[in-house]
Short mmCIF file of C-alpha atoms and ligand atoms in Angstrom, two decimals:
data_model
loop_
_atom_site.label_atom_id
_atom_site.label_comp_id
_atom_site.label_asym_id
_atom_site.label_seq_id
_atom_site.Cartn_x
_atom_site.Cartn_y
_atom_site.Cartn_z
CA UNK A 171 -70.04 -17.93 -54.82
CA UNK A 172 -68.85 -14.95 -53.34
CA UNK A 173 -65.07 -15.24 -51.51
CA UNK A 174 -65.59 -12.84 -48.84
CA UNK A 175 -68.20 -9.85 -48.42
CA UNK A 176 -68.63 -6.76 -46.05
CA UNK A 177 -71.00 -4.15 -45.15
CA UNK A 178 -70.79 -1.50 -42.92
CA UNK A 179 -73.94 1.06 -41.43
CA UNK A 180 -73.62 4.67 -39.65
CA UNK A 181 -77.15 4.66 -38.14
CA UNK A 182 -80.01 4.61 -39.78
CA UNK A 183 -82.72 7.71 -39.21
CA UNK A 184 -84.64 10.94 -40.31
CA UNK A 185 -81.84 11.36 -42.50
CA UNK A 186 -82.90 13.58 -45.34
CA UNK A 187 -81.35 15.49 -48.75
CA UNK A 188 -82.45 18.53 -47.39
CA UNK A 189 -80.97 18.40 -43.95
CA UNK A 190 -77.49 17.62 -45.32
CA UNK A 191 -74.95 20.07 -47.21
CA UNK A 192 -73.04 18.16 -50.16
CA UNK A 193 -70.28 18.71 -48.03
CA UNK A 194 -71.42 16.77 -45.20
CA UNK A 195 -72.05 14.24 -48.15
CA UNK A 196 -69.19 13.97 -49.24
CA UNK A 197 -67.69 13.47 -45.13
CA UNK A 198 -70.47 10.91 -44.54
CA UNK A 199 -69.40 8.85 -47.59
CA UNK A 200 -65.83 9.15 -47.14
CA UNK A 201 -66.45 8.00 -43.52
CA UNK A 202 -68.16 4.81 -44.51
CA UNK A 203 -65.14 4.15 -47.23
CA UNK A 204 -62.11 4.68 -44.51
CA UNK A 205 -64.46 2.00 -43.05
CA UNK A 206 -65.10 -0.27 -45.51
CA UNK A 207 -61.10 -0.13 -46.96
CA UNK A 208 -60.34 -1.02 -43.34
CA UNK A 209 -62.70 -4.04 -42.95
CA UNK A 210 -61.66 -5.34 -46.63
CA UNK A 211 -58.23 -4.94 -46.44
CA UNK A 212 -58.23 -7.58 -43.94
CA UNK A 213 -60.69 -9.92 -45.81
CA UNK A 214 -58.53 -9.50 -49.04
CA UNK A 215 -55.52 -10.87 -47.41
CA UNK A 216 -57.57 -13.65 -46.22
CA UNK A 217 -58.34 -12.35 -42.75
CA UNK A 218 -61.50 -13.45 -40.48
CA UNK A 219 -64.44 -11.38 -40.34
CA UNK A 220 -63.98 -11.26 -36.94
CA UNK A 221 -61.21 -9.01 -37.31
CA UNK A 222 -62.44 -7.71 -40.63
CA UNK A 223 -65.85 -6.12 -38.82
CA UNK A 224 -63.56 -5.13 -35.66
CA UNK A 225 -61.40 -3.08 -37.85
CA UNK A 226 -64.55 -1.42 -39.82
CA UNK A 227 -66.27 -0.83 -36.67
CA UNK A 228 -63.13 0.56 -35.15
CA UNK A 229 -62.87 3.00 -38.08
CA UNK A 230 -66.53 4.38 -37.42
CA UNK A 231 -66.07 4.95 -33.75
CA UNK A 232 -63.04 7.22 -35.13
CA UNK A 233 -64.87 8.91 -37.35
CA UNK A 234 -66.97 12.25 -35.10
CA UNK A 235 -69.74 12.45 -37.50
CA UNK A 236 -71.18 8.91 -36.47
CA UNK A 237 -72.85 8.05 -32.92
CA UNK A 238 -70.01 5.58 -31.87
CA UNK A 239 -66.98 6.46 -30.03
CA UNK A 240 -65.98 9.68 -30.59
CA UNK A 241 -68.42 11.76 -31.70
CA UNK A 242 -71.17 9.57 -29.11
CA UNK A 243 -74.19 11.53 -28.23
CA UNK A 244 -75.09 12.43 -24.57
CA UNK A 245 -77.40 11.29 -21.85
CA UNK A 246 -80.14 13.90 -20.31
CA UNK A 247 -77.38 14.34 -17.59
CA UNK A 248 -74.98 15.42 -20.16
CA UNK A 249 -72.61 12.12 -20.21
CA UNK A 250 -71.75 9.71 -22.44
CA UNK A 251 -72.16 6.06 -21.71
CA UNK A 252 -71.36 3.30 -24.74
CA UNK A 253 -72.91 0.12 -25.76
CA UNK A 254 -70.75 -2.25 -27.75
CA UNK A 255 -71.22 -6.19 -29.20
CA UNK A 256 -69.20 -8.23 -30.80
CA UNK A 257 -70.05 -11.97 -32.11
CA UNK A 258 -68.01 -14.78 -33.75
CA UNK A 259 -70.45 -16.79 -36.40
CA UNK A 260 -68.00 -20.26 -36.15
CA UNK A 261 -67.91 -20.43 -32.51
CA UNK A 262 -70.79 -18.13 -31.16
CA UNK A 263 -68.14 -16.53 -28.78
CA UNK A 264 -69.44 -13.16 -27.82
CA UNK A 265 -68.58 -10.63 -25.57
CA UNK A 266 -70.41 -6.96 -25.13
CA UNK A 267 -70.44 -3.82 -22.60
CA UNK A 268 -72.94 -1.58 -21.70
CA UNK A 269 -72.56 1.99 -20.52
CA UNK A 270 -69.06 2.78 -20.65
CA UNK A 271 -66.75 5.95 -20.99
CA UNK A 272 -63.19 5.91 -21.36
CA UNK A 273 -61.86 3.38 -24.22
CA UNK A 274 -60.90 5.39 -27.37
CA UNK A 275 -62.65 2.22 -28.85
CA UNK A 276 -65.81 0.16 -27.07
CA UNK A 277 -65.22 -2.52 -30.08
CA UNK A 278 -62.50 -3.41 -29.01
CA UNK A 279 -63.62 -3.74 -25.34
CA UNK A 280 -66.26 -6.31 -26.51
CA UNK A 281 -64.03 -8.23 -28.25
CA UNK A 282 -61.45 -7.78 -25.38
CA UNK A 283 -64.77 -9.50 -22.87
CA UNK A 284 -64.86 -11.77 -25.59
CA UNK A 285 -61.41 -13.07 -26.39
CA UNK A 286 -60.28 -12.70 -22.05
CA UNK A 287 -63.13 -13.46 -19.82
CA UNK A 288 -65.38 -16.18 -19.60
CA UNK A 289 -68.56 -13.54 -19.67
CA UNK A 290 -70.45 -12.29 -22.45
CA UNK A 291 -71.41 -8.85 -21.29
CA UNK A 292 -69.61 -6.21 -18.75
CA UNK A 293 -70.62 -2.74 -17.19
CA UNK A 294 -68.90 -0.89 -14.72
CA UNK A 295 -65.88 -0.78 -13.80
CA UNK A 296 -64.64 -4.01 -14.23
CA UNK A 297 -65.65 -3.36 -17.86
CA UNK A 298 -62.87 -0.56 -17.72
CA UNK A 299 -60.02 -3.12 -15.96
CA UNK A 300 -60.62 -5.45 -19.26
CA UNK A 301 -59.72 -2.91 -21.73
CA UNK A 302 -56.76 -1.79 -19.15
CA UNK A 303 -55.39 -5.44 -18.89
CA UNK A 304 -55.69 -5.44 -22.92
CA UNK A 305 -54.05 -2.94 -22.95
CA UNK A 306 -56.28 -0.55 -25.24
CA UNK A 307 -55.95 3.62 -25.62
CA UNK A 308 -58.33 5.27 -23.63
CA UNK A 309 -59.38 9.12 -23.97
CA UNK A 310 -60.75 12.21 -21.81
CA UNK A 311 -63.80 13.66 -22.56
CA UNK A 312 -62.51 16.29 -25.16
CA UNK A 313 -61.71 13.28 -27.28
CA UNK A 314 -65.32 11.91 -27.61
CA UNK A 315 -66.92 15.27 -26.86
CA UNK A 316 -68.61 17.04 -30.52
CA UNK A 317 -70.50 20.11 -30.55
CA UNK A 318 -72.79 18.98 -33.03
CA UNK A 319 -74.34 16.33 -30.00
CA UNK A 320 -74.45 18.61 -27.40
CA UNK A 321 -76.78 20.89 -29.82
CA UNK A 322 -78.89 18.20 -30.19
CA UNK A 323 -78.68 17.28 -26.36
CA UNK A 324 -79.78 20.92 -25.95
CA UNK A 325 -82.57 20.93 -28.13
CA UNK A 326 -84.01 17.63 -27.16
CA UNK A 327 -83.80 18.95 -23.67
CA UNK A 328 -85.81 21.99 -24.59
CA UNK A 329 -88.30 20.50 -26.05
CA UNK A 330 -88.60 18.19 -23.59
CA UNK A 331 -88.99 21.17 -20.89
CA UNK A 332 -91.46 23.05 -23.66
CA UNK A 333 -93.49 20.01 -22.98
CA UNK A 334 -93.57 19.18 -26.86
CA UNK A 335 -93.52 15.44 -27.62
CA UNK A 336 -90.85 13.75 -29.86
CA UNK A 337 -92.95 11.70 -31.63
CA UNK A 338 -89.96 10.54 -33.49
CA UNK A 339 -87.33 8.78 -32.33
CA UNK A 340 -85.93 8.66 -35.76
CA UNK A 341 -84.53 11.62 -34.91
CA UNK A 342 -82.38 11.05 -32.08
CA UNK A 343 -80.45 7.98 -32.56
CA UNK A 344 -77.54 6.94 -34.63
CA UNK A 345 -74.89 3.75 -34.15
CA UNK A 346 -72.33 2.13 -36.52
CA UNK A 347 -72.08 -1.36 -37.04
CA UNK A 348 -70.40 -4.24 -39.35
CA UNK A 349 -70.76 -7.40 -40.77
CA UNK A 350 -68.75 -9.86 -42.64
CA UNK A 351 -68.27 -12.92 -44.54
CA UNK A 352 -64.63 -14.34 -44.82
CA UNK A 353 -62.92 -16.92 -47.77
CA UNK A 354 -62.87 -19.37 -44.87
CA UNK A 355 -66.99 -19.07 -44.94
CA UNK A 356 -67.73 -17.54 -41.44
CA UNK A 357 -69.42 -14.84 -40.73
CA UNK A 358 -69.24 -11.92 -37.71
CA UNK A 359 -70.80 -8.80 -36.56
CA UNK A 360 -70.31 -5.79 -34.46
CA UNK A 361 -72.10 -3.05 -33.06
CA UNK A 362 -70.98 0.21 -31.32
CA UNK A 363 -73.29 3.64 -30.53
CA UNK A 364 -73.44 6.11 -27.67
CA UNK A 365 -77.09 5.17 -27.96
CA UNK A 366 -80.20 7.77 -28.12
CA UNK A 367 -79.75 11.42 -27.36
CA UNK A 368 -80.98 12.24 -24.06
CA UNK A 369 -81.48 8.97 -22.80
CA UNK A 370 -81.54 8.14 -18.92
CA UNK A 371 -78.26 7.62 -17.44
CA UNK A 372 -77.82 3.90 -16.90
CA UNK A 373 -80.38 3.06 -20.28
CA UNK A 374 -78.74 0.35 -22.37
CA UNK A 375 -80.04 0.15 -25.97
CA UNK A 376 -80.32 -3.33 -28.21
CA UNK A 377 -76.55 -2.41 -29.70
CA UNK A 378 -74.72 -5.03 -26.80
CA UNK A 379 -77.90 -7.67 -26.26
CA UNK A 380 -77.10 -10.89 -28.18
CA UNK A 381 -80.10 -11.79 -30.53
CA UNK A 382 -80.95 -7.81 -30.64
CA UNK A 383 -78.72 -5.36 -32.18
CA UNK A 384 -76.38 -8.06 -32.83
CA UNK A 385 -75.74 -11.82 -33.87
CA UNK A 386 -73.95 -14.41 -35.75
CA UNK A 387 -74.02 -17.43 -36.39
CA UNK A 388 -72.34 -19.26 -39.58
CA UNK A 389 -75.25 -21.53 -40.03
CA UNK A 390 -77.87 -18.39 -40.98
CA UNK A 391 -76.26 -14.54 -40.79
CA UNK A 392 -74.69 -11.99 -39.15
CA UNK A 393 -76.75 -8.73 -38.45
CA UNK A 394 -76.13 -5.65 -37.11
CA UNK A 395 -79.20 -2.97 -36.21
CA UNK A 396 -79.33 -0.07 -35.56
CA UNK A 397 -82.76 1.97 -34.79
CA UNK A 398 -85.07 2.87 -31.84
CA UNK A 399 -83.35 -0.02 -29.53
CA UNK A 400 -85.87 -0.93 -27.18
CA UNK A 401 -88.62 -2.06 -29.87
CA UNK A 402 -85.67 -4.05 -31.58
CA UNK A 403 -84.96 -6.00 -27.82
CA UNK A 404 -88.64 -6.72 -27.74
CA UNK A 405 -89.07 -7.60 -30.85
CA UNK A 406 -85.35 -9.68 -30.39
CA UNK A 407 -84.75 -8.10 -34.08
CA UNK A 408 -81.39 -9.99 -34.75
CA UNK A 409 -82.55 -13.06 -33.59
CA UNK A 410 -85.69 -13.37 -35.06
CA UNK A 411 -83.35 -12.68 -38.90
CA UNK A 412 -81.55 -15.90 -38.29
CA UNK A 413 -84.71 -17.73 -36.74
CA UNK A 414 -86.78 -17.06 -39.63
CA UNK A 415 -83.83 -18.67 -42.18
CA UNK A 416 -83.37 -21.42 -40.08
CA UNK A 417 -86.62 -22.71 -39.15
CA UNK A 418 -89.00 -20.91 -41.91
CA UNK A 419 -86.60 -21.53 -44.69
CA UNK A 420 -86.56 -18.02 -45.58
CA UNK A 421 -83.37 -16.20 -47.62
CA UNK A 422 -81.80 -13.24 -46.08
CA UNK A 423 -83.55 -10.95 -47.67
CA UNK A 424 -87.20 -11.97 -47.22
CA UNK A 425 -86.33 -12.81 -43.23
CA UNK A 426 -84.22 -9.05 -42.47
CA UNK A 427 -87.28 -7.05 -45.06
CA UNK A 428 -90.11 -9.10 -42.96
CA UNK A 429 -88.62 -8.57 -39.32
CA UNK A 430 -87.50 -4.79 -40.55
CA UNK A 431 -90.84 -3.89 -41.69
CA UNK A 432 -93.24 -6.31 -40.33
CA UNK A 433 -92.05 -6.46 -36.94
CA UNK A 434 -90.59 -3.42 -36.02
CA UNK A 435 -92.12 -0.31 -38.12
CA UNK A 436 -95.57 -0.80 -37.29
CA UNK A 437 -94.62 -1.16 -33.64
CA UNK A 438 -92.65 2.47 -33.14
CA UNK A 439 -89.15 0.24 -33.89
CA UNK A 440 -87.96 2.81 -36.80
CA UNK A 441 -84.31 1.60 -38.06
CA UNK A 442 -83.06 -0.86 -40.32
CA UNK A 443 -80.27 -3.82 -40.14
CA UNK A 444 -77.06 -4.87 -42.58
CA UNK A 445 -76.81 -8.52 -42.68
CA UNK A 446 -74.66 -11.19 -44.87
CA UNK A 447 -75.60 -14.72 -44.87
CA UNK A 448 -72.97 -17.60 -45.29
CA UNK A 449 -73.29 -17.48 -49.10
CA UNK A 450 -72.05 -13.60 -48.45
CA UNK A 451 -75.57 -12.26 -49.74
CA UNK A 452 -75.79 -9.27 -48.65
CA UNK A 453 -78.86 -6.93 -47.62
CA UNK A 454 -79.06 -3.51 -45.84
CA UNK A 455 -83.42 -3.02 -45.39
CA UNK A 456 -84.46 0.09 -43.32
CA UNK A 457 -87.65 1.69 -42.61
CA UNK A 458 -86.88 5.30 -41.72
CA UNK A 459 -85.87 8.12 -44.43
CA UNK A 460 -82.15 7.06 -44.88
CA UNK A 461 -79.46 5.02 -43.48
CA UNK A 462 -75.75 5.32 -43.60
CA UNK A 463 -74.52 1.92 -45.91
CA UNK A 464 -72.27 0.50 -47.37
CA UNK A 465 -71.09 -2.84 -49.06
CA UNK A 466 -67.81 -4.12 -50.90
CA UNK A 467 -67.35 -7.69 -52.38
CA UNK A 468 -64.14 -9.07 -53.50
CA UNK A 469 -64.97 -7.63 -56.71
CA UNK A 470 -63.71 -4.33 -55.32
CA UNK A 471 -66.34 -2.47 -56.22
CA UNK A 472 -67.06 -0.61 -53.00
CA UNK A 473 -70.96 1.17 -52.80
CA UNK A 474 -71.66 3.66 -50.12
CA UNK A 475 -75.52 5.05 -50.00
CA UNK A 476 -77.49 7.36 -47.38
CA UNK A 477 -80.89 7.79 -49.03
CA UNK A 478 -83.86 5.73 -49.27
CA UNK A 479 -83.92 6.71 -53.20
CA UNK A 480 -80.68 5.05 -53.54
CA UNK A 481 -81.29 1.60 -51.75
CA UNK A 482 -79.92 -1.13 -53.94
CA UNK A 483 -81.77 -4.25 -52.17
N1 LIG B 180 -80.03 1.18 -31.44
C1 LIG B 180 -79.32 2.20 -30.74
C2 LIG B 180 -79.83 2.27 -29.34
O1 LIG B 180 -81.02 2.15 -29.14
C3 LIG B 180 -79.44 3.53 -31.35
C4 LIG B 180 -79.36 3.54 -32.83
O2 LIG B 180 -79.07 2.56 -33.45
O3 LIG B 180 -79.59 4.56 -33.42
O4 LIG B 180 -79.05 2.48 -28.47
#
């Protein structure tokens, strides 16, 4: 059996060879690995996977090139409001915010709702006085601010103006996520995106709902979506993963390919989920072009993928 596993996801989308410069390869990689040698460095020493996906996820909000954190894309109105979950797979503690600006690091604002109030999920600005009293960094706008998402804010805003459709919300969205398995046999994700460029001020995606874009629960998974959010709340995407093992008998992989793309491609929910079971199986199944991935074992051997041509399970 496995001791401990990990995998980590930087939004899943029209992500295509053609679009990308090896260069931007080679960043997107190396972002999933600073990622991945943060969430396994504290599995190795026999850490939790709470901390172990807290640490990943914390490493991907750093990182400008994913929709998390710095680098978040913008509402229509130009702003930048967060979404963040966090769940423990032993307990089924969880704690989440919607909508925020400020903390260098929404993670760790979940798990700060989490570990110091007796709520699940904050907004406003008693979402901000949590990460204060936690004492966690918070940044201006220049911090989170890339000009990369603005472009993209601009051009979704023309189009929008030109009267031309998007017919594909693959194109606009992005999050990061992590999920974990530790020696101790628990598992424990986390989600954290800026959400879908140009959404409505106020919108909150799947990436904070429990049973969404995030879940855990030792006795099935942990799962972490990302994707066009409001099909996955309908379609309670997370949820439905662990449901499916535990009353259907399924394995991970037949219950995250079947919700992935059963439930949610045929019904406009293009994305894909990274989930470990408490074996630490673990599978990474996406309907959309490509998805940012990757997976380390205790064996060390850490995989990081983007394409669809490269998927391993
Ligand atoms: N699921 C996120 C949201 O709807 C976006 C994404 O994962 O790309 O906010």
């Amino acid at each position: 059996m496995t001791q401990f596993s990990l995998a980590v996801h930087g939004g899943a989308g029209t992500i295509l060879k053609k679009n990308l410069t090896p260069e931007l390869e080679v960043q997107y990689h190396a972002g999933l690995r600073a990622a991945l040698d943060a969430g396994h460095a504290v599995l190795a020493k026999g850490g939790s996977a709470l901390d172990a996906v807290t640490a990943a996820v914390c490493a991907l909000e750093d990182e400008p090139l994913f929709n998390a954190g710095r680098g978040a894309v913008f509402t229509s109105d130009g702003q930048q409001e967060m979404d963040a979950a966090i769940m423990d797979g032993t307990t089924r503690a969880a704690g989440a915010v919607g909508g925020i600006f400020g903390p260098r690091n929404p993670i760790r604002t979940a798990r700060a709702v989490m570990d110091r109030t007796d709520h699940v999920m904050l907004i406003g600005p008693n979402a901000l006085n949590v990460a204060r009293a936690a004492d966690l960094p918070f940044a201006e706008a220049e911090y989170f601010y890339t000009q990369a998402r603005w472009d993209a804010l601009q051009s979704t805003l023309k189009m929008r103006a030109d009267g031309v459709e998007d017919d594909d919300p693959a194109r606009r969205h992005g999050t990061v996520g992590a999920v974990a398995r530790d020696m101790q046999g628990a598992v424990a994700a986390a989600t954290s995106t800026g959400g879908m460029t140009a959404k409505a001020p106020g919108r909150v995606g799947d990436t904070p709902i429990i049973g969404a874009g995030t879940f855990a629960d030792n006795e099935t998974c942990a799962v972490s979506a990302t994707g066009h959010g409001e099909v996955f709340i309908r379609y309670t995407a997370a949820a439905e993963i662990a449901a499916r093992m535990r009353h259907a008998g399924q394995s991970l992989t037949d219950a995250a390919a079947h919700v992935v793309m059963h439930d949610l491609a045929p019904n406009d929910g293009s994305g894909g989920v990274i989930a470990v079971d408490a074996a630490g199986n673990i599978t990474m199944p996406f309907n959309c072009d490509g998805m940012y991935r990757g997976m380390v074992t205790q064996d060390g051997a850490f995989k990081t993928f983007i394409y669809r041509e490269e998927a391993v399970n």
